mmCIF file of C-alpha atoms and ligand atoms in Angstrom:
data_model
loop_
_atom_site.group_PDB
_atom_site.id
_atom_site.type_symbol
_atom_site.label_atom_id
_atom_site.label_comp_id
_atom_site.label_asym_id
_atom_site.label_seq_id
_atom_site.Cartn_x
_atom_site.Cartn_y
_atom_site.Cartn_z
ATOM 1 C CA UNK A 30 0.000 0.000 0.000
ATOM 2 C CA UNK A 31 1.257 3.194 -0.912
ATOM 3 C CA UNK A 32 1.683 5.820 2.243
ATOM 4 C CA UNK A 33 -0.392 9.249 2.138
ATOM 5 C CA UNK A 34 1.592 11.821 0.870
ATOM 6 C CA UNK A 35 2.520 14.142 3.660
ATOM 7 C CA UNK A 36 1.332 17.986 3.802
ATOM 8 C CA UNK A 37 4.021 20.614 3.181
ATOM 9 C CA UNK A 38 3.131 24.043 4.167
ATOM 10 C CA UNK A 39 5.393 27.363 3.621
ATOM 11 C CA UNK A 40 5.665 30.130 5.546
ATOM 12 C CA UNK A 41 7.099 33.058 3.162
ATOM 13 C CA UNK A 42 7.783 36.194 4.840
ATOM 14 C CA UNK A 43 9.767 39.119 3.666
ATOM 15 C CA UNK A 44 11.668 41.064 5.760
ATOM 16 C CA UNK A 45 11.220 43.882 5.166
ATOM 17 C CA UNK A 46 9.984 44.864 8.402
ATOM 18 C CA UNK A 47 8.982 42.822 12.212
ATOM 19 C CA UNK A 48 6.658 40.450 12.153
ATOM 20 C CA UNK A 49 3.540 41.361 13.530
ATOM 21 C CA UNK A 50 0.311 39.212 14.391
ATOM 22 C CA UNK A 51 -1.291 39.429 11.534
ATOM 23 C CA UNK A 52 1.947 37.148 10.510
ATOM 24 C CA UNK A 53 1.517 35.184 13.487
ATOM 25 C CA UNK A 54 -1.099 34.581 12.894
ATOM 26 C CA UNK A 55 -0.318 33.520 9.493
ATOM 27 C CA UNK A 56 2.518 31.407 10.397
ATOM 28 C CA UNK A 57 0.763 29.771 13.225
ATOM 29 C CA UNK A 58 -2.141 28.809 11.173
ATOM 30 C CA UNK A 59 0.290 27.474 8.237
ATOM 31 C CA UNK A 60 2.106 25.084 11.095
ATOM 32 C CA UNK A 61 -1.154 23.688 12.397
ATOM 33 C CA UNK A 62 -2.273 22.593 8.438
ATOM 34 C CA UNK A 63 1.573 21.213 7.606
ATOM 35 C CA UNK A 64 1.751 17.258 8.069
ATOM 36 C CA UNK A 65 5.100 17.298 9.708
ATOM 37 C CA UNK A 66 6.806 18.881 7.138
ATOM 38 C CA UNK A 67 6.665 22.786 7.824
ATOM 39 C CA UNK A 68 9.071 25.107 5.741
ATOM 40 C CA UNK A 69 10.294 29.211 6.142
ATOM 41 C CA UNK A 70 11.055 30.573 3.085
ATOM 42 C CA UNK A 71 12.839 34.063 3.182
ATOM 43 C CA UNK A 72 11.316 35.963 0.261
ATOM 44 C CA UNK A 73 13.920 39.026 -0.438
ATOM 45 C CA UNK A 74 13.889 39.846 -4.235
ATOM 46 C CA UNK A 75 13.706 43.116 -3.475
ATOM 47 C CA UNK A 76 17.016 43.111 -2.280
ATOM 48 C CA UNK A 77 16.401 47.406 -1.632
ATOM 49 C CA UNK A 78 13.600 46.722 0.473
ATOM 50 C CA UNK A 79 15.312 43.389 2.567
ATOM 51 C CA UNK A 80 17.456 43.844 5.689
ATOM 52 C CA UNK A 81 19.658 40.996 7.282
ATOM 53 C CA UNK A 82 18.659 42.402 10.549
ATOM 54 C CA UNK A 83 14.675 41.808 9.311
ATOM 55 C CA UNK A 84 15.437 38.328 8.578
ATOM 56 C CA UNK A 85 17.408 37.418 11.541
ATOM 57 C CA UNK A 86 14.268 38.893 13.570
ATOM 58 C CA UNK A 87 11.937 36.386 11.799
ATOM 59 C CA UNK A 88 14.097 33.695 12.868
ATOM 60 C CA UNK A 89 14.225 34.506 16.461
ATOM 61 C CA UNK A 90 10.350 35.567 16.705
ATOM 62 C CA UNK A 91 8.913 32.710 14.856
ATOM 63 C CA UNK A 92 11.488 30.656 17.270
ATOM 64 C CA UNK A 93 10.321 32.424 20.376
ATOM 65 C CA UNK A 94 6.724 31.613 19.122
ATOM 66 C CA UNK A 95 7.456 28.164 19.296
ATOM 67 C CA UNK A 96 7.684 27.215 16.186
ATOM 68 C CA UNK A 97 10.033 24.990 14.777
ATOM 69 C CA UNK A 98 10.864 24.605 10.422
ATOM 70 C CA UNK A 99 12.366 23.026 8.057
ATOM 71 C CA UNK A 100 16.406 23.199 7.522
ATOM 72 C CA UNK A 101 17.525 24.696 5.467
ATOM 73 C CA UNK A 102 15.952 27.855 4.901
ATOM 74 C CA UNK A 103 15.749 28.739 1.140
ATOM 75 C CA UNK A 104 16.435 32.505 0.475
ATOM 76 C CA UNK A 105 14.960 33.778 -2.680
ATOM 77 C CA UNK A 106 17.629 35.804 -3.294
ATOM 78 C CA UNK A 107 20.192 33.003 -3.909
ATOM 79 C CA UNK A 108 18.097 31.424 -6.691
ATOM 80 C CA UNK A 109 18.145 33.954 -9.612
ATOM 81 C CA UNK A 110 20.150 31.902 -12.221
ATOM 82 C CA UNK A 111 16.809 29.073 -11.384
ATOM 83 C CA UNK A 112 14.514 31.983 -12.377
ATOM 84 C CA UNK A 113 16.226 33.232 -15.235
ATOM 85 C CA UNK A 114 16.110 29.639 -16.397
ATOM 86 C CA UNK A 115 11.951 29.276 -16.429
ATOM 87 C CA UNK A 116 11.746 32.919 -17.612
ATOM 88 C CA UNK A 117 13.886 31.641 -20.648
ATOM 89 C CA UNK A 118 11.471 28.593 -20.940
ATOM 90 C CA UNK A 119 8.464 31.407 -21.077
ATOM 91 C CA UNK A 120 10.364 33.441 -23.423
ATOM 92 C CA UNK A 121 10.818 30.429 -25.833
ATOM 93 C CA UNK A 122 6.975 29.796 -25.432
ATOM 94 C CA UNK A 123 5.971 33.155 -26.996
ATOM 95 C CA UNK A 124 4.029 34.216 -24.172
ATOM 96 C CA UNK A 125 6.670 36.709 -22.648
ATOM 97 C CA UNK A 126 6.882 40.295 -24.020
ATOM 98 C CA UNK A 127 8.943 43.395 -23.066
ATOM 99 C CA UNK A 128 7.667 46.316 -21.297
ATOM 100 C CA UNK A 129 9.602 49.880 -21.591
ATOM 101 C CA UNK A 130 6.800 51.538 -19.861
ATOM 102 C CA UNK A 131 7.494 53.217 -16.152
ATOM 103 C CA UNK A 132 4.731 53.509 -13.676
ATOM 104 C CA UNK A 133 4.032 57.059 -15.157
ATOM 105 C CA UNK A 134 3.606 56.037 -18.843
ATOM 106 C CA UNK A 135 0.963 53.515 -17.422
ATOM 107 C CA UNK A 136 -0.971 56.028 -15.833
ATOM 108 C CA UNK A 137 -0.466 58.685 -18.714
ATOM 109 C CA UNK A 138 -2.070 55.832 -21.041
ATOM 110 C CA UNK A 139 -4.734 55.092 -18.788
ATOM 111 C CA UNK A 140 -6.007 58.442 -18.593
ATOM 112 C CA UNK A 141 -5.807 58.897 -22.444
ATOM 113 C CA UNK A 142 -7.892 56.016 -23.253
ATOM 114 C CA UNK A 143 -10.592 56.917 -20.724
ATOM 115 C CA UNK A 144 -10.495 54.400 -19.336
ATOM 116 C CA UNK A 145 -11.452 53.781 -15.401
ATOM 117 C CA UNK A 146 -8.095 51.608 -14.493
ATOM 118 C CA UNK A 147 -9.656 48.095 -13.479
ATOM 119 C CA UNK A 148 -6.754 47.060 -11.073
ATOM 120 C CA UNK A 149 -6.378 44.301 -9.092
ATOM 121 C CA UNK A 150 -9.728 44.445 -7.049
ATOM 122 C CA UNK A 151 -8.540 46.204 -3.972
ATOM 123 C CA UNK A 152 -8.301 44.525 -0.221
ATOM 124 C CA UNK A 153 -8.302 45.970 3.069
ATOM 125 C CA UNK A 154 -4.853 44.975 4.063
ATOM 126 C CA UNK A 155 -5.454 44.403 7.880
ATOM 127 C CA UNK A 156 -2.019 45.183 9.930
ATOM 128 C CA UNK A 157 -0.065 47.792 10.988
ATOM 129 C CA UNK A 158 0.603 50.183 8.454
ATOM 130 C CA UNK A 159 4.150 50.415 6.394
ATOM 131 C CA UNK A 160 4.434 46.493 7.237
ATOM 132 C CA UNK A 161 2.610 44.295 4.513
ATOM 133 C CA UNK A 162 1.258 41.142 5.706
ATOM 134 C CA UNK A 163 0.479 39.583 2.442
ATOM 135 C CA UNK A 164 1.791 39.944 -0.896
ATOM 136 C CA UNK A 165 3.703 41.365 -3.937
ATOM 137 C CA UNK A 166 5.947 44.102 -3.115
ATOM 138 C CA UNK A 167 4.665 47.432 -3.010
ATOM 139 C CA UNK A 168 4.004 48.737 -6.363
ATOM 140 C CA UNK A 169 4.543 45.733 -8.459
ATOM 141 C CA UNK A 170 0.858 45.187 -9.168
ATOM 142 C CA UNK A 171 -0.214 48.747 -9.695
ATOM 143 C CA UNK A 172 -3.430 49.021 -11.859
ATOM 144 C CA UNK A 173 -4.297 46.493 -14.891
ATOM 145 C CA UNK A 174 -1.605 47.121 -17.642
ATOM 146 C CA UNK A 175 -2.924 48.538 -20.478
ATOM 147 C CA UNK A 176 -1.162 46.552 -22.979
ATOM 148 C CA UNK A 177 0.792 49.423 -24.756
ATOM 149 C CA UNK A 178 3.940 47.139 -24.985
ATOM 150 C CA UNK A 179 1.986 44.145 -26.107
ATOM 151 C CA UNK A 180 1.626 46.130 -29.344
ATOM 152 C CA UNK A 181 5.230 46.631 -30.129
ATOM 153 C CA UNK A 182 6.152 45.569 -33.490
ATOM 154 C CA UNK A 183 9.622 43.133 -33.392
ATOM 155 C CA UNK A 184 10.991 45.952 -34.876
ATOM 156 C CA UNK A 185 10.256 48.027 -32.447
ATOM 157 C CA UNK A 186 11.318 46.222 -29.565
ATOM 158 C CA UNK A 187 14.805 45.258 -30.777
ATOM 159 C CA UNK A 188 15.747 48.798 -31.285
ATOM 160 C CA UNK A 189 14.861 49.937 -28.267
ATOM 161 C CA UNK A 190 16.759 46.902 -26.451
ATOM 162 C CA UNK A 191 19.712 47.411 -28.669
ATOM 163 C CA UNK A 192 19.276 51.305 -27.346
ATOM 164 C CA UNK A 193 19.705 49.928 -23.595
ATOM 165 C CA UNK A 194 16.221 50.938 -22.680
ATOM 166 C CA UNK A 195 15.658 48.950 -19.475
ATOM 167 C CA UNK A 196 12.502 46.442 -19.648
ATOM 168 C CA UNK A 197 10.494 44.519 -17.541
ATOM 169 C CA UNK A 198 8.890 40.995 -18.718
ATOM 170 C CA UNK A 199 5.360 40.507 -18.877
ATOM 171 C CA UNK A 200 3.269 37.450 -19.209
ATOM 172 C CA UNK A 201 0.990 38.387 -22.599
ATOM 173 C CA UNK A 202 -1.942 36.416 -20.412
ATOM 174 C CA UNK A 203 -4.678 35.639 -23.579
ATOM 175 C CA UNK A 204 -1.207 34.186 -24.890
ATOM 176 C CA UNK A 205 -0.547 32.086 -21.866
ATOM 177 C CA UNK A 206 -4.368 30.847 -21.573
ATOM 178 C CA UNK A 207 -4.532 30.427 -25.048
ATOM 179 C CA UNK A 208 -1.590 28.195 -24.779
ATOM 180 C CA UNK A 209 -2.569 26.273 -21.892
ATOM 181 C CA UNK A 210 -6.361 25.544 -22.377
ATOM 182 C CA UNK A 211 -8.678 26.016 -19.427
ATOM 183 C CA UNK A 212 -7.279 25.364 -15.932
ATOM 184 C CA UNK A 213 -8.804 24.990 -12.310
ATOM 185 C CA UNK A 214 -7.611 25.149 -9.100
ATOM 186 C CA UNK A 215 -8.836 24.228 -5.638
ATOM 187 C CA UNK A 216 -9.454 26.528 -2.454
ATOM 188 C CA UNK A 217 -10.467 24.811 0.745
ATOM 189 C CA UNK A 218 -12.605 27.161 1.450
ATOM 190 C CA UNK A 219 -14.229 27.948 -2.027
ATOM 191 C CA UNK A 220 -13.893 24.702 -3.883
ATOM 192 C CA UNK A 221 -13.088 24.589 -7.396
ATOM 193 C CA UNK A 222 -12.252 27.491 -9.324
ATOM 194 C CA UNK A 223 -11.623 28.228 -12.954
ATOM 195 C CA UNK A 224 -8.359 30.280 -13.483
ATOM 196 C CA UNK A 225 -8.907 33.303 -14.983
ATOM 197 C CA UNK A 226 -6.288 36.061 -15.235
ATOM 198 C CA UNK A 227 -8.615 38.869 -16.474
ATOM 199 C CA UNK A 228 -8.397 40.624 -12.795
ATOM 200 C CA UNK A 229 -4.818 41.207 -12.910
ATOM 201 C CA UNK A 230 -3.862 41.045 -16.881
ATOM 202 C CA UNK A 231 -0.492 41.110 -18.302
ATOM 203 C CA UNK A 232 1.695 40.567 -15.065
ATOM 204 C CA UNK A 233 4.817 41.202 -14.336
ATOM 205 C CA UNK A 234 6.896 38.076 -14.647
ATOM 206 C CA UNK A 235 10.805 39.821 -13.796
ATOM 207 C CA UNK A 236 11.180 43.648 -12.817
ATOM 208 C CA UNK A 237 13.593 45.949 -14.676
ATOM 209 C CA UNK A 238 15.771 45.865 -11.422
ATOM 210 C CA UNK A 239 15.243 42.401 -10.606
ATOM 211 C CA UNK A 240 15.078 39.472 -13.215
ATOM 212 C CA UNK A 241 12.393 37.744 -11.121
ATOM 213 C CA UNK A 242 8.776 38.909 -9.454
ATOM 214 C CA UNK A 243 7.050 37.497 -6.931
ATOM 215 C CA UNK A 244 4.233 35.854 -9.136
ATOM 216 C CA UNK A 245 7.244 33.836 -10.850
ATOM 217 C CA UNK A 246 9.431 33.475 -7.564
ATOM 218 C CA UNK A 247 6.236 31.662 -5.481
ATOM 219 C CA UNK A 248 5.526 29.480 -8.262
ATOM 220 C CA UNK A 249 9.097 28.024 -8.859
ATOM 221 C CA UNK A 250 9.679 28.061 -5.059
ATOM 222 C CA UNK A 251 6.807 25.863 -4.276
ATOM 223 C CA UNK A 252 7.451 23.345 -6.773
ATOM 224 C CA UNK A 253 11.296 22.935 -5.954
ATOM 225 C CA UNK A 254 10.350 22.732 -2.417
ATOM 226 C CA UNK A 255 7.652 20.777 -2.949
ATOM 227 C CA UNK A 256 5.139 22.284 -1.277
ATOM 228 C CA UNK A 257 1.172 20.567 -1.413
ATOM 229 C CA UNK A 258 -0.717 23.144 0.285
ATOM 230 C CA UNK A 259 -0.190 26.668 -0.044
ATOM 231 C CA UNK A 260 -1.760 28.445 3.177
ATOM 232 C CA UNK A 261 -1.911 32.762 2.792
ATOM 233 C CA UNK A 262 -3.901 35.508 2.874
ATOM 234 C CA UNK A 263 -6.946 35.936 1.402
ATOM 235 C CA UNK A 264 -5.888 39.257 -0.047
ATOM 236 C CA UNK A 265 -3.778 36.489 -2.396
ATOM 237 C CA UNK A 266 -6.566 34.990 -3.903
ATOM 238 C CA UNK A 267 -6.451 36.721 -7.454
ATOM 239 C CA UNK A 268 -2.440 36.222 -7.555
ATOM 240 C CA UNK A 269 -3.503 32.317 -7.387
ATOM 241 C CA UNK A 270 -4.644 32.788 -10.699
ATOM 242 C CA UNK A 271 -1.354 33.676 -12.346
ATOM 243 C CA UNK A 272 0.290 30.948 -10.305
ATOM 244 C CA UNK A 273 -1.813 28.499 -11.592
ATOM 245 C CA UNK A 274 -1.015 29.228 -15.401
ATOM 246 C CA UNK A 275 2.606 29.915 -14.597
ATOM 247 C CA UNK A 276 2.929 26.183 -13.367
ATOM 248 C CA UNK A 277 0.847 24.885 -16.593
ATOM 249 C CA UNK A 278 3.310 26.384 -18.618
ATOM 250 C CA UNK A 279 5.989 25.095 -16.888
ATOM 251 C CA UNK A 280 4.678 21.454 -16.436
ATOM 252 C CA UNK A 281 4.776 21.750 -12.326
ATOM 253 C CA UNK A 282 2.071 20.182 -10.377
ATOM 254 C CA UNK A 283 -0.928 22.147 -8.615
ATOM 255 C CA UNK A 284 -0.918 21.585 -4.536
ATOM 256 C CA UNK A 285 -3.848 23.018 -2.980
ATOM 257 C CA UNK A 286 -4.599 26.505 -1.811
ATOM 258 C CA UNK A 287 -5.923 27.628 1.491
ATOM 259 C CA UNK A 288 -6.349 31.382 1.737
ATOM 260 C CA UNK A 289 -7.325 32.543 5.204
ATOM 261 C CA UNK A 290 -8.847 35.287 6.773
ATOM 262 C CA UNK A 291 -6.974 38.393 7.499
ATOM 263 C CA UNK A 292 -6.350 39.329 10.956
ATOM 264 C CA UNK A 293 -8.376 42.010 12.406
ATOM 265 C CA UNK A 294 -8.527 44.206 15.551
ATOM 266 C CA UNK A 295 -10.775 42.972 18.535
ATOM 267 C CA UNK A 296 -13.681 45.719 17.080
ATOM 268 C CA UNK A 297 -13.313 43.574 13.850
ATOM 269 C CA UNK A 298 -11.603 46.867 11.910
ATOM 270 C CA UNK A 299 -8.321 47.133 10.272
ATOM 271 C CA UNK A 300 -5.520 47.953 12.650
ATOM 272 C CA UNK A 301 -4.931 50.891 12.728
ATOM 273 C CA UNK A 302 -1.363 53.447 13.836
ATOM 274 C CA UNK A 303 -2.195 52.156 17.604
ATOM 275 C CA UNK A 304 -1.154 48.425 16.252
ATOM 276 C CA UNK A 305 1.904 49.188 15.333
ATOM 277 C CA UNK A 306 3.084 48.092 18.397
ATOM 278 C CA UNK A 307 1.498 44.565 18.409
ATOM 279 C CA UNK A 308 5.116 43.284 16.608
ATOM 280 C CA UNK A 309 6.093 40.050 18.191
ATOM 281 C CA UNK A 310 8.770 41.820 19.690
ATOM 282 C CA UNK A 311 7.071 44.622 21.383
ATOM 283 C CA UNK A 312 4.668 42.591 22.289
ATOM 284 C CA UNK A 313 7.298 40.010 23.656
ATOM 285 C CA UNK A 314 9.050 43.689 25.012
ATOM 286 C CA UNK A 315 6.312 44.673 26.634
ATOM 287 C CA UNK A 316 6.516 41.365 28.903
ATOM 288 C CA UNK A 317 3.884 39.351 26.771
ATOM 289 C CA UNK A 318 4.753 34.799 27.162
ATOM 290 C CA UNK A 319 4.698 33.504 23.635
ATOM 291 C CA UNK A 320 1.312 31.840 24.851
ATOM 292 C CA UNK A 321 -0.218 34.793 25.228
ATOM 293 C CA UNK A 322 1.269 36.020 21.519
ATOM 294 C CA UNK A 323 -0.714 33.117 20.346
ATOM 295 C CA UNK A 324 -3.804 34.061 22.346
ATOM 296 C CA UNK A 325 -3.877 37.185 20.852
ATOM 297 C CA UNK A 326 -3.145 36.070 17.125
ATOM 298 C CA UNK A 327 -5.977 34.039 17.863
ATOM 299 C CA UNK A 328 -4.694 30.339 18.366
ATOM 300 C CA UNK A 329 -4.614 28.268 21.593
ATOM 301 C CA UNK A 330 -6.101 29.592 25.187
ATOM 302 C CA UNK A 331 -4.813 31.203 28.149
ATOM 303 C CA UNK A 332 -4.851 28.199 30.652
HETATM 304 N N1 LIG B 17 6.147 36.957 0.608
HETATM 305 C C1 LIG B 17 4.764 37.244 0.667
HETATM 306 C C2 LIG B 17 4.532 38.215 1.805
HETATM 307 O O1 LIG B 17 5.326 38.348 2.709
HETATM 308 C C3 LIG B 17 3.896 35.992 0.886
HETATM 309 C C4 LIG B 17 3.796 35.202 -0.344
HETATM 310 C C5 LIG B 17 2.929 33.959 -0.318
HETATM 311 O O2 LIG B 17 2.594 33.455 0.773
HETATM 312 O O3 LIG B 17 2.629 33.478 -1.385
HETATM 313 O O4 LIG B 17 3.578 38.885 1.798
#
C-alpha cells in the first residue's frame, strides 16, 4: 500500500519589516495545516527593500513563538540563475513580451484612453501600516496594464533593447491561456475554481531591477520545495490565478490553496497606527509569554 503523501506548508515572509500578528497569525495557522513537514522561506527579491537584521528577527520571533521549520531555509535571493532559467522557458513559449513603460507612462495611457483603471480588485490589508502582511511588493501590481507594450512591433522592440532601454517581462496572459487551455484550481474554502487572469492582466513576470517577481518566484519556489498546500492571505486569492497558469506552462504540479482570513482588531476593523506596536517583539518587550502572543493572534487559550 502506498503511504499518504505528507502535507508541506510554507511560511514566506519578507523582511522587510517585524513580524507582527497578523503574521503570526499567518505562520501559526500554516504550522497547524503542515503534516510534519513545515518550511520558512525568506522571500527578499527586493534586495532594496530586505534587511539581514529583518530576517534574523523572523528567525528569532517565529522561534520564540514556538515554532520549529524546516532546515535549510531557502532565500529567494540566492536562486536567480533558477529563475532566469523558467523565464527563458516562457520566453521560448511566446508568451513573454517586453515592457519599456514606467509607472508614469501607465498612468499617462490610462487616462488617455478613458479608461477607469480596473486594477487588481482592492483589499483591506489588515495590519499595521508600512508592514505588509500579504503579498507582492509594493508597487509591483499597480493598476491592470494597459497593454501598450503588447503592441510593439519586433521591430520596435529590438531597437529599443539594442538602445539599452531597461525592460520589464510581462506574461501576454490571452497568450498564456490560449496556450494552456482552461485550468482549475482548488481553495479549501471555495472549492473549485476556474483560473482566470482577467483581474490582474499582463503581469509582471521579472522587474527591470530584478530578473524575477514574486508571481514567478512563489511558483518556482513551491514546486522545488515541494510544497502541497499553499496556506496565505486571502488578499492572495487573485495572484492564485497567475500561479496556476505559470505552473501549466511550466509542467509543475498544482498543490492546494488555502487562503485565510486576514487578521483584524478585537472591534473587527483594520488595525490601525495604535497596532503598530502589536510586533512580536514589542509585544514580547512589553513582557507578553509567547502563549499569550498566540492568544492574541488568535490560536490556543490562556490556561
Ligand atoms: N512573501 C509574501 C509576503 O510576505 C507571501 C507570499 C505567499 O505566501 O505566497 O507577503
Amino acid at each position: 500500500m502506498t503511504q499518504p503523501r505528507p502535507t508541506v506548508t510554507r511560511f514566506a515572509p519578507s523582511p522587510t519589516g517585524y513580524l507582527h500578528l497578523g503574521h503570526a497569525f499567518s505562520a501559526l495557522f500554516t504550522a497547524q495545516h503542515s503534516d510534519g513537514k513545515f518550511l520558512l522561506r525568506i522571500e527578499d527579491i527586493d534586495t532594496s527593500r530586505c534587511k539581514p537584521a529583518f530576517e534574523a528577527a523572523i528567525f528569532e520571533d517565529l522561534a520564540w513563538l514556538g515554532l520549529e521549520w524546516e532546515q535549510p531555509v531557502r532565500r529567494q535571493s540566492e536562486h536567480f540563475d533558477e529563475y532566469a532559467r523558467a523565464l527563458k522557458q516562457l520566453e521560448d513559449q511566446g508568451v513573454l513580451y517586453p515592457c519599456f513603460c514606467s509607472r508614469r507612462d501607465i498612468r499617462a495611457e490610462i487616462k488617455k484612453s478613458g479608461v477607469a483603471p480596473h486594477g487588481p480588485p482592492a483589499v483591506t490589508i489588515h495590519g499595521p501600516p508600512a508592514v505588509t502582511i500579504h503579498g507582492p511588493p509594493a508597487g509591483e501590481e499597480g493598476p491592470l496594464y494597459p497593454g501598450t507594450c503588447r503592441r510593439l512591433t519586433d521591430d520596435d522592440r529590438k531597437r529599443r533593447r539594442d538602445a539599452g532601454d531597461a525592460f520589464a517581462l510581462r506574461l501576454d496572459s490571452k497568450k498564456a491561456m490560449q496556450t494552456t487551455g482552461p485550468l482549475r484550481w482548488t481553495d479549501a474554502e471555495q472549492g473549485d475554481i476556474d483560473a482566470s487572469m482577467e483581474k490582474l492582466g499582463d503581469v509582471v513576470l521579472a522587474r527591470k531591477e530584478t530578473p524575477a517577481s514574486y508571481h514567478l518566484a512563489v511558483t518556482m519556489d513551491d514546486h522545488l520545495q515541494g510544497v502541497t498546500l499553499v496556506t496565505r492571505g486571502e488578499d492572495l486569492f487573485q495572484s492564485t490565478h497567475v500561479h496556476r497558469v505559470v505552473q501549466a506552462l511550466l509542467g509543475f504540479d498544482t498543490p492546494e490553496y488555502h487562503h485565510h482570513r486576514l487578521l483584524t482588531g478585537d472591534d473587527g476593523r483594520r488595525f490601525a497606527k495604535r497596532n503598530q506596536s502589536l510586533t512580536i517583539r514589542s509585544l514580547r518587550d512589553a513582557g507578553k509569554t509567547p502563549a499569550e502572543v498566540r492568544v492574541l493572534a488568535g490560536f490556543g487559550d490562556e490556561s
